C-alpha cells in the first residue's frame, strides 16, 4: 500500500535535508528498485486548531509577502524557508517543496486532513512549474516564465481543468469560491518565489530538479 503515515520529526528532518540540498533524488529511485518501502509524507498541519476551510481545503498561515487570505506566519528564529526542515519551521509551501521529490513517486495519496489537500495541490503545481521550466535554457527566461505561471488565475473544484475534484468539495457560494481561488494563487506565488532559487544556480537550470518534470504525481497533471 503506497499511502502510509508520515514518519516522526527525525525522519522529516532527514527527508528535508535531502530534498533541500542538491542531488537528483536518485536515492529514492534506487531504493524503489531495490523493493524498499518509501514513506508518503503528509502535512504536519492537518490538525492545526482554528483553521478556516474552503472546499475542504485548509486556509493555512504562510510566511509570505504575496497578498491573499492566508493568516500571516512569522518565520521561526533561525529558519529560512524550507532550509530548517522540521515540523516547527515549515509552512505548507515548505512542505510541498521539501517532500516533492519523495511524494512525486506515488500513484496514490490518502488524505488525512484538510492540510493534505493543499499539499497535494501544491505538489501538482510544483510539477507543473518544472514542466514549464524544463525546455528553457537560461535562468532569466525561466524566472520570467515561472513568474507568469505564479500569477495566473487558478481553476478551482467544479471548473474545467481542475484535476482534483474528487478530493475537494465544490464551493457552496461565490464567497467560498473566491476564498479558495485567492488562497491557491497566494500559495502559488509563494511557492514559485522559493522554488526558483532551487532550480536555478549561477545562471543555469538544475538538471536534477528538472528531471522530475518527467514524473507524474498520482498520474495527474495540473494544466495551469
mmCIF file with all atom_site columns, C-alpha atoms in Angstrom:
data_model
loop_
_atom_site.group_PDB
_atom_site.id
_atom_site.type_symbol
_atom_site.label_atom_id
_atom_site.label_alt_id
_atom_site.label_comp_id
_atom_site.label_asym_id
_atom_site.label_entity_id
_atom_site.label_seq_id
_atom_site.pdbx_PDB_ins_code
_atom_site.Cartn_x
_atom_site.Cartn_y
_atom_site.Cartn_z
_atom_site.occupancy
_atom_site.B_iso_or_equiv
_atom_site.pdbx_formal_charge
_atom_site.auth_seq_id
_atom_site.auth_comp_id
_atom_site.auth_asym_id
_atom_site.auth_atom_id
_atom_site.pdbx_PDB_model_num
ATOM 1   C CA . UNK A 1 1   ? 0.000   0.000  0.000   1.00 0.00 ? 1   UNK A CA 1
ATOM 2   C CA . UNK A 1 2   ? 1.542   3.289  -1.061  1.00 0.00 ? 2   UNK A CA 1
ATOM 3   C CA . UNK A 1 3   ? -0.334  5.500  1.378   1.00 0.00 ? 3   UNK A CA 1
ATOM 4   C CA . UNK A 1 4   ? 1.247   5.322  4.796   1.00 0.00 ? 4   UNK A CA 1
ATOM 5   C CA . UNK A 1 5   ? 1.516   7.913  7.513   1.00 0.00 ? 5   UNK A CA 1
ATOM 6   C CA . UNK A 1 6   ? 4.458   10.285 7.727   1.00 0.00 ? 6   UNK A CA 1
ATOM 7   C CA . UNK A 1 7   ? 7.416   9.365  9.886   1.00 0.00 ? 7   UNK A CA 1
ATOM 8   C CA . UNK A 1 8   ? 8.314   11.263 13.047  1.00 0.00 ? 8   UNK A CA 1
ATOM 9   C CA . UNK A 1 9   ? 10.127  14.554 13.275  1.00 0.00 ? 9   UNK A CA 1
ATOM 10  C CA . UNK A 1 10  ? 13.560  12.957 12.920  1.00 0.00 ? 10  UNK A CA 1
ATOM 11  C CA . UNK A 1 11  ? 12.584  11.307 9.639   1.00 0.00 ? 11  UNK A CA 1
ATOM 12  C CA . UNK A 1 12  ? 11.039  14.557 8.439   1.00 0.00 ? 12  UNK A CA 1
ATOM 13  C CA . UNK A 1 13  ? 14.297  16.353 9.148   1.00 0.00 ? 13  UNK A CA 1
ATOM 14  C CA . UNK A 1 14  ? 16.294  13.747 7.240   1.00 0.00 ? 14  UNK A CA 1
ATOM 15  C CA . UNK A 1 15  ? 13.939  13.995 4.269   1.00 0.00 ? 15  UNK A CA 1
ATOM 16  C CA . UNK A 1 16  ? 14.058  17.785 4.429   1.00 0.00 ? 16  UNK A CA 1
ATOM 17  C CA . UNK A 1 17  ? 17.833  17.768 4.457   1.00 0.00 ? 17  UNK A CA 1
ATOM 18  C CA . UNK A 1 18  ? 17.964  15.512 1.398   1.00 0.00 ? 18  UNK A CA 1
ATOM 19  C CA . UNK A 1 19  ? 15.370  17.467 -0.535  1.00 0.00 ? 19  UNK A CA 1
ATOM 20  C CA . UNK A 1 20  ? 16.625  20.911 0.436   1.00 0.00 ? 20  UNK A CA 1
ATOM 21  C CA . UNK A 1 21  ? 20.118  20.071 -0.708  1.00 0.00 ? 21  UNK A CA 1
ATOM 22  C CA . UNK A 1 22  ? 21.484  19.120 -4.111  1.00 0.00 ? 22  UNK A CA 1
ATOM 23  C CA . UNK A 1 23  ? 21.270  15.822 -5.901  1.00 0.00 ? 23  UNK A CA 1
ATOM 24  C CA . UNK A 1 24  ? 18.769  14.268 -8.218  1.00 0.00 ? 24  UNK A CA 1
ATOM 25  C CA . UNK A 1 25  ? 16.726  12.248 -5.753  1.00 0.00 ? 25  UNK A CA 1
ATOM 26  C CA . UNK A 1 26  ? 18.253  9.119  -7.272  1.00 0.00 ? 26  UNK A CA 1
ATOM 27  C CA . UNK A 1 27  ? 18.428  7.539  -3.830  1.00 0.00 ? 27  UNK A CA 1
ATOM 28  C CA . UNK A 1 28  ? 14.615  7.391  -3.807  1.00 0.00 ? 28  UNK A CA 1
ATOM 29  C CA . UNK A 1 29  ? 14.575  5.664  -7.192  1.00 0.00 ? 29  UNK A CA 1
ATOM 30  C CA . UNK A 1 30  ? 17.333  3.251  -6.167  1.00 0.00 ? 30  UNK A CA 1
ATOM 31  C CA . UNK A 1 31  ? 15.502  2.238  -3.013  1.00 0.00 ? 31  UNK A CA 1
ATOM 32  C CA . UNK A 1 32  ? 12.324  1.720  -5.008  1.00 0.00 ? 32  UNK A CA 1
ATOM 33  C CA . UNK A 1 33  ? 14.150  -0.541 -7.458  1.00 0.00 ? 33  UNK A CA 1
ATOM 34  C CA . UNK A 1 34  ? 15.521  -2.490 -4.509  1.00 0.00 ? 34  UNK A CA 1
ATOM 35  C CA . UNK A 1 35  ? 11.967  -3.050 -3.278  1.00 0.00 ? 35  UNK A CA 1
ATOM 36  C CA . UNK A 1 36  ? 12.248  -0.904 -0.169  1.00 0.00 ? 36  UNK A CA 1
ATOM 37  C CA . UNK A 1 37  ? 9.153   0.878  1.129   1.00 0.00 ? 37  UNK A CA 1
ATOM 38  C CA . UNK A 1 38  ? 9.274   4.645  0.777   1.00 0.00 ? 38  UNK A CA 1
ATOM 39  C CA . UNK A 1 39  ? 7.170   6.838  3.067   1.00 0.00 ? 39  UNK A CA 1
ATOM 40  C CA . UNK A 1 40  ? 4.449   9.142  1.842   1.00 0.00 ? 40  UNK A CA 1
ATOM 41  C CA . UNK A 1 41  ? 4.853   12.452 3.634   1.00 0.00 ? 41  UNK A CA 1
ATOM 42  C CA . UNK A 1 42  ? 1.705   14.096 4.940   1.00 0.00 ? 42  UNK A CA 1
ATOM 43  C CA . UNK A 1 43  ? 1.313   17.629 6.191   1.00 0.00 ? 43  UNK A CA 1
ATOM 44  C CA . UNK A 1 44  ? 2.110   18.310 9.831   1.00 0.00 ? 44  UNK A CA 1
ATOM 45  C CA . UNK A 1 45  ? -0.717  20.887 9.788   1.00 0.00 ? 45  UNK A CA 1
ATOM 46  C CA . UNK A 1 46  ? -3.685  18.530 9.361   1.00 0.00 ? 46  UNK A CA 1
ATOM 47  C CA . UNK A 1 47  ? -4.788  19.003 12.958  1.00 0.00 ? 47  UNK A CA 1
ATOM 48  C CA . UNK A 1 48  ? -3.870  22.666 13.338  1.00 0.00 ? 48  UNK A CA 1
ATOM 49  C CA . UNK A 1 49  ? -6.520  24.319 15.539  1.00 0.00 ? 49  UNK A CA 1
ATOM 50  C CA . UNK A 1 50  ? -8.738  27.186 14.477  1.00 0.00 ? 50  UNK A CA 1
ATOM 51  C CA . UNK A 1 51  ? -8.033  26.913 10.756  1.00 0.00 ? 51  UNK A CA 1
ATOM 52  C CA . UNK A 1 52  ? -10.666 28.065 8.268   1.00 0.00 ? 52  UNK A CA 1
ATOM 53  C CA . UNK A 1 53  ? -11.533 25.825 5.329   1.00 0.00 ? 53  UNK A CA 1
ATOM 54  C CA . UNK A 1 54  ? -12.744 26.383 1.797   1.00 0.00 ? 54  UNK A CA 1
ATOM 55  C CA . UNK A 1 55  ? -13.936 23.405 -0.264  1.00 0.00 ? 55  UNK A CA 1
ATOM 56  C CA . UNK A 1 56  ? -12.377 21.078 2.307   1.00 0.00 ? 56  UNK A CA 1
ATOM 57  C CA . UNK A 1 57  ? -9.018  22.826 1.944   1.00 0.00 ? 57  UNK A CA 1
ATOM 58  C CA . UNK A 1 58  ? -7.282  24.361 4.964   1.00 0.00 ? 58  UNK A CA 1
ATOM 59  C CA . UNK A 1 59  ? -6.533  28.091 4.723   1.00 0.00 ? 59  UNK A CA 1
ATOM 60  C CA . UNK A 1 60  ? -3.199  27.783 6.490   1.00 0.00 ? 60  UNK A CA 1
ATOM 61  C CA . UNK A 1 61  ? -0.867  30.553 7.635   1.00 0.00 ? 61  UNK A CA 1
ATOM 62  C CA . UNK A 1 62  ? 2.002   31.411 5.290   1.00 0.00 ? 62  UNK A CA 1
ATOM 63  C CA . UNK A 1 63  ? 5.292   33.224 5.603   1.00 0.00 ? 63  UNK A CA 1
ATOM 64  C CA . UNK A 1 64  ? 4.883   35.347 2.502   1.00 0.00 ? 64  UNK A CA 1
ATOM 65  C CA . UNK A 1 65  ? 4.592   38.799 1.027   1.00 0.00 ? 65  UNK A CA 1
ATOM 66  C CA . UNK A 1 66  ? 2.020   37.595 -1.522  1.00 0.00 ? 66  UNK A CA 1
ATOM 67  C CA . UNK A 1 67  ? -1.442  39.005 -0.948  1.00 0.00 ? 67  UNK A CA 1
ATOM 68  C CA . UNK A 1 68  ? -4.320  36.704 -0.068  1.00 0.00 ? 68  UNK A CA 1
ATOM 69  C CA . UNK A 1 69  ? -6.481  35.274 2.717   1.00 0.00 ? 69  UNK A CA 1
ATOM 70  C CA . UNK A 1 70  ? -3.743  33.271 4.478   1.00 0.00 ? 70  UNK A CA 1
ATOM 71  C CA . UNK A 1 71  ? -3.096  34.405 8.049   1.00 0.00 ? 71  UNK A CA 1
ATOM 72  C CA . UNK A 1 72  ? 0.446   35.769 8.399   1.00 0.00 ? 72  UNK A CA 1
ATOM 73  C CA . UNK A 1 73  ? 3.024   33.380 9.783   1.00 0.00 ? 73  UNK A CA 1
ATOM 74  C CA . UNK A 1 74  ? 6.283   34.719 11.137  1.00 0.00 ? 74  UNK A CA 1
ATOM 75  C CA . UNK A 1 75  ? 9.350   32.673 10.169  1.00 0.00 ? 75  UNK A CA 1
ATOM 76  C CA . UNK A 1 76  ? 10.798  30.775 13.153  1.00 0.00 ? 76  UNK A CA 1
ATOM 77  C CA . UNK A 1 77  ? 14.028  32.156 14.553  1.00 0.00 ? 77  UNK A CA 1
ATOM 78  C CA . UNK A 1 78  ? 16.987  30.916 12.550  1.00 0.00 ? 78  UNK A CA 1
ATOM 79  C CA . UNK A 1 79  ? 14.835  29.364 9.808   1.00 0.00 ? 79  UNK A CA 1
ATOM 80  C CA . UNK A 1 80  ? 14.902  30.444 6.189   1.00 0.00 ? 80  UNK A CA 1
ATOM 81  C CA . UNK A 1 81  ? 12.194  28.885 4.042   1.00 0.00 ? 81  UNK A CA 1
ATOM 82  C CA . UNK A 1 82  ? 12.434  25.115 3.877   1.00 0.00 ? 82  UNK A CA 1
ATOM 83  C CA . UNK A 1 83  ? 16.070  25.021 4.928   1.00 0.00 ? 83  UNK A CA 1
ATOM 84  C CA . UNK A 1 84  ? 15.182  24.267 8.541   1.00 0.00 ? 84  UNK A CA 1
ATOM 85  C CA . UNK A 1 85  ? 13.301  21.149 7.555   1.00 0.00 ? 85  UNK A CA 1
ATOM 86  C CA . UNK A 1 86  ? 11.495  20.314 10.795  1.00 0.00 ? 86  UNK A CA 1
ATOM 87  C CA . UNK A 1 87  ? 7.830   20.492 11.721  1.00 0.00 ? 87  UNK A CA 1
ATOM 88  C CA . UNK A 1 88  ? 8.182   23.784 13.569  1.00 0.00 ? 88  UNK A CA 1
ATOM 89  C CA . UNK A 1 89  ? 9.948   25.648 10.789  1.00 0.00 ? 89  UNK A CA 1
ATOM 90  C CA . UNK A 1 90  ? 7.943   24.593 7.740   1.00 0.00 ? 90  UNK A CA 1
ATOM 91  C CA . UNK A 1 91  ? 4.747   26.122 6.447   1.00 0.00 ? 91  UNK A CA 1
ATOM 92  C CA . UNK A 1 92  ? 2.649   24.249 3.871   1.00 0.00 ? 92  UNK A CA 1
ATOM 93  C CA . UNK A 1 93  ? 4.632   25.648 0.932   1.00 0.00 ? 93  UNK A CA 1
ATOM 94  C CA . UNK A 1 94  ? 7.888   24.475 2.512   1.00 0.00 ? 94  UNK A CA 1
ATOM 95  C CA . UNK A 1 95  ? 6.362   21.024 2.983   1.00 0.00 ? 95  UNK A CA 1
ATOM 96  C CA . UNK A 1 96  ? 5.320   20.846 -0.660  1.00 0.00 ? 96  UNK A CA 1
ATOM 97  C CA . UNK A 1 97  ? 8.827   21.694 -1.869  1.00 0.00 ? 97  UNK A CA 1
ATOM 98  C CA . UNK A 1 98  ? 10.740  19.618 0.675   1.00 0.00 ? 98  UNK A CA 1
ATOM 99  C CA . UNK A 1 99  ? 8.622   16.486 0.245   1.00 0.00 ? 99  UNK A CA 1
ATOM 100 C CA . UNK A 1 100 ? 8.095   16.831 -3.502  1.00 0.00 ? 100 UNK A CA 1
ATOM 101 C CA . UNK A 1 101 ? 10.931  14.567 -4.626  1.00 0.00 ? 101 UNK A CA 1
ATOM 102 C CA . UNK A 1 102 ? 9.740   11.781 -2.322  1.00 0.00 ? 102 UNK A CA 1
ATOM 103 C CA . UNK A 1 103 ? 5.974   12.148 -2.802  1.00 0.00 ? 103 UNK A CA 1
ATOM 104 C CA . UNK A 1 104 ? 6.065   12.549 -6.591  1.00 0.00 ? 104 UNK A CA 1
ATOM 105 C CA . UNK A 1 105 ? 6.816   8.827  -6.995  1.00 0.00 ? 105 UNK A CA 1
ATOM 106 C CA . UNK A 1 106 ? 3.444   7.796  -5.573  1.00 0.00 ? 106 UNK A CA 1
ATOM 107 C CA . UNK A 1 107 ? 0.320   6.968  -7.554  1.00 0.00 ? 107 UNK A CA 1
ATOM 108 C CA . UNK A 1 108 ? -1.991  7.193  -4.532  1.00 0.00 ? 108 UNK A CA 1
ATOM 109 C CA . UNK A 1 109 ? -2.217  9.565  -1.615  1.00 0.00 ? 109 UNK A CA 1
ATOM 110 C CA . UNK A 1 110 ? -4.528  9.146  1.369   1.00 0.00 ? 110 UNK A CA 1
ATOM 111 C CA . UNK A 1 111 ? -5.982  12.446 2.530   1.00 0.00 ? 111 UNK A CA 1
ATOM 112 C CA . UNK A 1 112 ? -5.593  12.593 6.305   1.00 0.00 ? 112 UNK A CA 1
ATOM 113 C CA . UNK A 1 113 ? -6.862  16.135 6.809   1.00 0.00 ? 113 UNK A CA 1
ATOM 114 C CA . UNK A 1 114 ? -7.593  19.476 5.137   1.00 0.00 ? 114 UNK A CA 1
ATOM 115 C CA . UNK A 1 115 ? -3.906  20.454 5.008   1.00 0.00 ? 115 UNK A CA 1
ATOM 116 C CA . UNK A 1 116 ? -3.171  17.384 2.884   1.00 0.00 ? 116 UNK A CA 1
ATOM 117 C CA . UNK A 1 117 ? -5.423  18.784 0.167   1.00 0.00 ? 117 UNK A CA 1
ATOM 118 C CA . UNK A 1 118 ? -3.223  21.861 -0.013  1.00 0.00 ? 118 UNK A CA 1
ATOM 119 C CA . UNK A 1 119 ? -0.128  19.645 -0.036  1.00 0.00 ? 119 UNK A CA 1
ATOM 120 C CA . UNK A 1 120 ? -1.467  17.530 -2.905  1.00 0.00 ? 120 UNK A CA 1
ATOM 121 C CA . UNK A 1 121 ? -2.418  20.607 -4.944  1.00 0.00 ? 121 UNK A CA 1
ATOM 122 C CA . UNK A 1 122 ? 0.977   22.234 -4.401  1.00 0.00 ? 122 UNK A CA 1
ATOM 123 C CA . UNK A 1 123 ? 2.772   19.004 -5.292  1.00 0.00 ? 123 UNK A CA 1
ATOM 124 C CA . UNK A 1 124 ? 0.970   19.046 -8.634  1.00 0.00 ? 124 UNK A CA 1
ATOM 125 C CA . UNK A 1 125 ? 1.723   22.737 -9.021  1.00 0.00 ? 125 UNK A CA 1
ATOM 126 C CA . UNK A 1 126 ? 5.415   22.139 -8.329  1.00 0.00 ? 126 UNK A CA 1
ATOM 127 C CA . UNK A 1 127 ? 5.428   19.512 -11.074 1.00 0.00 ? 127 UNK A CA 1
ATOM 128 C CA . UNK A 1 128 ? 3.680   21.963 -13.403 1.00 0.00 ? 128 UNK A CA 1
ATOM 129 C CA . UNK A 1 129 ? 6.349   24.570 -12.705 1.00 0.00 ? 129 UNK A CA 1
ATOM 130 C CA . UNK A 1 130 ? 9.064   22.056 -13.562 1.00 0.00 ? 130 UNK A CA 1
ATOM 131 C CA . UNK A 1 131 ? 7.372   21.133 -16.845 1.00 0.00 ? 131 UNK A CA 1
ATOM 132 C CA . UNK A 1 132 ? 7.214   24.806 -17.800 1.00 0.00 ? 132 UNK A CA 1
ATOM 133 C CA . UNK A 1 133 ? 10.826  25.402 -16.825 1.00 0.00 ? 133 UNK A CA 1
ATOM 134 C CA . UNK A 1 134 ? 12.309  22.246 -18.358 1.00 0.00 ? 134 UNK A CA 1
ATOM 135 C CA . UNK A 1 135 ? 12.541  23.453 -22.001 1.00 0.00 ? 135 UNK A CA 1
ATOM 136 C CA . UNK A 1 136 ? 14.046  26.814 -21.012 1.00 0.00 ? 136 UNK A CA 1
ATOM 137 C CA . UNK A 1 137 ? 17.823  27.128 -21.134 1.00 0.00 ? 137 UNK A CA 1
ATOM 138 C CA . UNK A 1 138 ? 18.520  30.343 -19.226 1.00 0.00 ? 138 UNK A CA 1
ATOM 139 C CA . UNK A 1 139 ? 17.771  31.416 -15.684 1.00 0.00 ? 139 UNK A CA 1
ATOM 140 C CA . UNK A 1 140 ? 16.444  34.838 -16.690 1.00 0.00 ? 140 UNK A CA 1
ATOM 141 C CA . UNK A 1 141 ? 13.908  33.400 -19.124 1.00 0.00 ? 141 UNK A CA 1
ATOM 142 C CA . UNK A 1 142 ? 12.976  30.639 -16.690 1.00 0.00 ? 142 UNK A CA 1
ATOM 143 C CA . UNK A 1 143 ? 12.314  33.083 -13.890 1.00 0.00 ? 143 UNK A CA 1
ATOM 144 C CA . UNK A 1 144 ? 10.128  35.183 -16.183 1.00 0.00 ? 144 UNK A CA 1
ATOM 145 C CA . UNK A 1 145 ? 8.129   32.140 -17.246 1.00 0.00 ? 145 UNK A CA 1
ATOM 146 C CA . UNK A 1 146 ? 7.564   30.953 -13.675 1.00 0.00 ? 146 UNK A CA 1
ATOM 147 C CA . UNK A 1 147 ? 6.570   34.472 -12.625 1.00 0.00 ? 147 UNK A CA 1
ATOM 148 C CA . UNK A 1 148 ? 3.836   34.321 -15.284 1.00 0.00 ? 148 UNK A CA 1
ATOM 149 C CA . UNK A 1 149 ? 2.771   30.898 -14.019 1.00 0.00 ? 149 UNK A CA 1
ATOM 150 C CA . UNK A 1 150 ? 2.591   32.168 -10.434 1.00 0.00 ? 150 UNK A CA 1
ATOM 151 C CA . UNK A 1 151 ? 0.146   34.987 -11.141 1.00 0.00 ? 151 UNK A CA 1
ATOM 152 C CA . UNK A 1 152 ? -2.145  33.065 -13.479 1.00 0.00 ? 152 UNK A CA 1
ATOM 153 C CA . UNK A 1 153 ? -5.730  32.578 -12.308 1.00 0.00 ? 153 UNK A CA 1
ATOM 154 C CA . UNK A 1 154 ? -6.036  29.044 -10.871 1.00 0.00 ? 154 UNK A CA 1
ATOM 155 C CA . UNK A 1 155 ? -9.011  26.832 -11.574 1.00 0.00 ? 155 UNK A CA 1
ATOM 156 C CA . UNK A 1 156 ? -10.992 25.513 -8.617  1.00 0.00 ? 156 UNK A CA 1
ATOM 157 C CA . UNK A 1 157 ? -13.280 22.499 -7.989  1.00 0.00 ? 157 UNK A CA 1
ATOM 158 C CA . UNK A 1 158 ? -16.187 22.376 -10.395 1.00 0.00 ? 158 UNK A CA 1
ATOM 159 C CA . UNK A 1 159 ? -14.311 24.191 -13.167 1.00 0.00 ? 159 UNK A CA 1
ATOM 160 C CA . UNK A 1 160 ? -12.715 22.637 -16.254 1.00 0.00 ? 160 UNK A CA 1
ATOM 161 C CA . UNK A 1 161 ? -9.041  21.898 -15.776 1.00 0.00 ? 161 UNK A CA 1
ATOM 162 C CA . UNK A 1 162 ? -9.152  21.246 -12.036 1.00 0.00 ? 162 UNK A CA 1
ATOM 163 C CA . UNK A 1 163 ? -7.674  17.742 -11.638 1.00 0.00 ? 163 UNK A CA 1
ATOM 164 C CA . UNK A 1 164 ? -8.599  17.071 -8.009  1.00 0.00 ? 164 UNK A CA 1
ATOM 165 C CA . UNK A 1 165 ? -12.370 17.449 -7.964  1.00 0.00 ? 165 UNK A CA 1
ATOM 166 C CA . UNK A 1 166 ? -12.732 14.048 -6.301  1.00 0.00 ? 166 UNK A CA 1
ATOM 167 C CA . UNK A 1 167 ? -10.643 15.246 -3.340  1.00 0.00 ? 167 UNK A CA 1
ATOM 168 C CA . UNK A 1 168 ? -12.175 18.714 -2.936  1.00 0.00 ? 168 UNK A CA 1
ATOM 169 C CA . UNK A 1 169 ? -15.806 19.687 -2.471  1.00 0.00 ? 169 UNK A CA 1
ATOM 170 C CA . UNK A 1 170 ? -17.264 22.280 -4.827  1.00 0.00 ? 170 UNK A CA 1
ATOM 171 C CA . UNK A 1 171 ? -17.782 25.776 -3.411  1.00 0.00 ? 171 UNK A CA 1
ATOM 172 C CA . UNK A 1 172 ? -21.148 26.368 -1.804  1.00 0.00 ? 172 UNK A CA 1
ATOM 173 C CA . UNK A 1 173 ? -21.256 30.005 -2.921  1.00 0.00 ? 173 UNK A CA 1
ATOM 174 C CA . UNK A 1 174 ? -19.246 32.728 -4.602  1.00 0.00 ? 174 UNK A CA 1
ATOM 175 C CA . UNK A 1 175 ? -17.558 33.787 -1.367  1.00 0.00 ? 175 UNK A CA 1
ATOM 176 C CA . UNK A 1 176 ? -16.143 30.307 -0.770  1.00 0.00 ? 176 UNK A CA 1
ATOM 177 C CA . UNK A 1 177 ? -15.057 30.061 -4.405  1.00 0.00 ? 177 UNK A CA 1
ATOM 178 C CA . UNK A 1 178 ? -13.217 33.363 -4.214  1.00 0.00 ? 178 UNK A CA 1
ATOM 179 C CA . UNK A 1 179 ? -11.537 32.469 -0.930  1.00 0.00 ? 179 UNK A CA 1
ATOM 180 C CA . UNK A 1 180 ? -10.162 29.209 -2.315  1.00 0.00 ? 180 UNK A CA 1
ATOM 181 C CA . UNK A 1 181 ? -9.049  30.753 -5.610  1.00 0.00 ? 181 UNK A CA 1
ATOM 182 C CA . UNK A 1 182 ? -7.315  33.605 -3.807  1.00 0.00 ? 182 UNK A CA 1
ATOM 183 C CA . UNK A 1 183 ? -5.610  31.236 -1.370  1.00 0.00 ? 183 UNK A CA 1
ATOM 184 C CA . UNK A 1 184 ? -4.372  28.910 -4.115  1.00 0.00 ? 184 UNK A CA 1
ATOM 185 C CA . UNK A 1 185 ? -2.988  31.899 -6.019  1.00 0.00 ? 185 UNK A CA 1
ATOM 186 C CA . UNK A 1 186 ? -1.256  33.146 -2.865  1.00 0.00 ? 186 UNK A CA 1
ATOM 187 C CA . UNK A 1 187 ? 0.270   29.707 -2.308  1.00 0.00 ? 187 UNK A CA 1
ATOM 188 C CA . UNK A 1 188 ? 1.382   29.513 -5.944  1.00 0.00 ? 188 UNK A CA 1
ATOM 189 C CA . UNK A 1 189 ? 3.107   32.887 -5.805  1.00 0.00 ? 189 UNK A CA 1
ATOM 190 C CA . UNK A 1 190 ? 4.826   31.924 -2.549  1.00 0.00 ? 190 UNK A CA 1
ATOM 191 C CA . UNK A 1 191 ? 5.929   28.543 -3.885  1.00 0.00 ? 191 UNK A CA 1
ATOM 192 C CA . UNK A 1 192 ? 7.418   29.996 -7.075  1.00 0.00 ? 192 UNK A CA 1
ATOM 193 C CA . UNK A 1 193 ? 9.338   32.608 -5.087  1.00 0.00 ? 193 UNK A CA 1
ATOM 194 C CA . UNK A 1 194 ? 11.050  29.777 -3.158  1.00 0.00 ? 194 UNK A CA 1
ATOM 195 C CA . UNK A 1 195 ? 11.300  27.184 -5.913  1.00 0.00 ? 195 UNK A CA 1
ATOM 196 C CA . UNK A 1 196 ? 13.183  29.338 -8.426  1.00 0.00 ? 196 UNK A CA 1
ATOM 197 C CA . UNK A 1 197 ? 16.225  29.526 -6.158  1.00 0.00 ? 197 UNK A CA 1
ATOM 198 C CA . UNK A 1 198 ? 16.340  25.725 -6.059  1.00 0.00 ? 198 UNK A CA 1
ATOM 199 C CA . UNK A 1 199 ? 16.068  25.071 -9.764  1.00 0.00 ? 199 UNK A CA 1
ATOM 200 C CA . UNK A 1 200 ? 18.432  27.821 -10.936 1.00 0.00 ? 200 UNK A CA 1
ATOM 201 C CA . UNK A 1 201 ? 22.033  28.225 -9.859  1.00 0.00 ? 201 UNK A CA 1
ATOM 202 C CA . UNK A 1 202 ? 24.654  30.593 -11.287 1.00 0.00 ? 202 UNK A CA 1
ATOM 203 C CA . UNK A 1 203 ? 22.523  31.381 -14.318 1.00 0.00 ? 203 UNK A CA 1
ATOM 204 C CA . UNK A 1 204 ? 21.799  27.772 -15.303 1.00 0.00 ? 204 UNK A CA 1
ATOM 205 C CA . UNK A 1 205 ? 18.962  25.325 -14.543 1.00 0.00 ? 205 UNK A CA 1
ATOM 206 C CA . UNK A 1 206 ? 19.491  22.477 -12.098 1.00 0.00 ? 206 UNK A CA 1
ATOM 207 C CA . UNK A 1 207 ? 19.143  19.353 -14.260 1.00 0.00 ? 207 UNK A CA 1
ATOM 208 C CA . UNK A 1 208 ? 18.448  17.163 -11.246 1.00 0.00 ? 208 UNK A CA 1
ATOM 209 C CA . UNK A 1 209 ? 15.398  19.170 -10.178 1.00 0.00 ? 209 UNK A CA 1
ATOM 210 C CA . UNK A 1 210 ? 14.142  19.498 -13.750 1.00 0.00 ? 210 UNK A CA 1
ATOM 211 C CA . UNK A 1 211 ? 14.421  15.738 -14.268 1.00 0.00 ? 211 UNK A CA 1
ATOM 212 C CA . UNK A 1 212 ? 11.367  15.413 -12.033 1.00 0.00 ? 212 UNK A CA 1
ATOM 213 C CA . UNK A 1 213 ? 9.268   17.119 -14.706 1.00 0.00 ? 213 UNK A CA 1
ATOM 214 C CA . UNK A 1 214 ? 9.012   13.632 -16.250 1.00 0.00 ? 214 UNK A CA 1
ATOM 215 C CA . UNK A 1 215 ? 7.297   12.215 -13.159 1.00 0.00 ? 215 UNK A CA 1
ATOM 216 C CA . UNK A 1 216 ? 3.544   12.326 -12.557 1.00 0.00 ? 216 UNK A CA 1
ATOM 217 C CA . UNK A 1 217 ? 2.245   12.509 -9.014  1.00 0.00 ? 217 UNK A CA 1
ATOM 218 C CA . UNK A 1 218 ? -0.899  10.346 -8.718  1.00 0.00 ? 218 UNK A CA 1
ATOM 219 C CA . UNK A 1 219 ? -0.886  10.101 -12.536 1.00 0.00 ? 219 UNK A CA 1
ATOM 220 C CA . UNK A 1 220 ? -2.369  13.595 -12.610 1.00 0.00 ? 220 UNK A CA 1
ATOM 221 C CA . UNK A 1 221 ? -1.229  16.877 -14.066 1.00 0.00 ? 221 UNK A CA 1
ATOM 222 C CA . UNK A 1 222 ? -2.125  20.485 -13.473 1.00 0.00 ? 222 UNK A CA 1
ATOM 223 C CA . UNK A 1 223 ? -2.663  22.454 -16.656 1.00 0.00 ? 223 UNK A CA 1
ATOM 224 C CA . UNK A 1 224 ? -2.446  25.974 -15.377 1.00 0.00 ? 224 UNK A CA 1
#
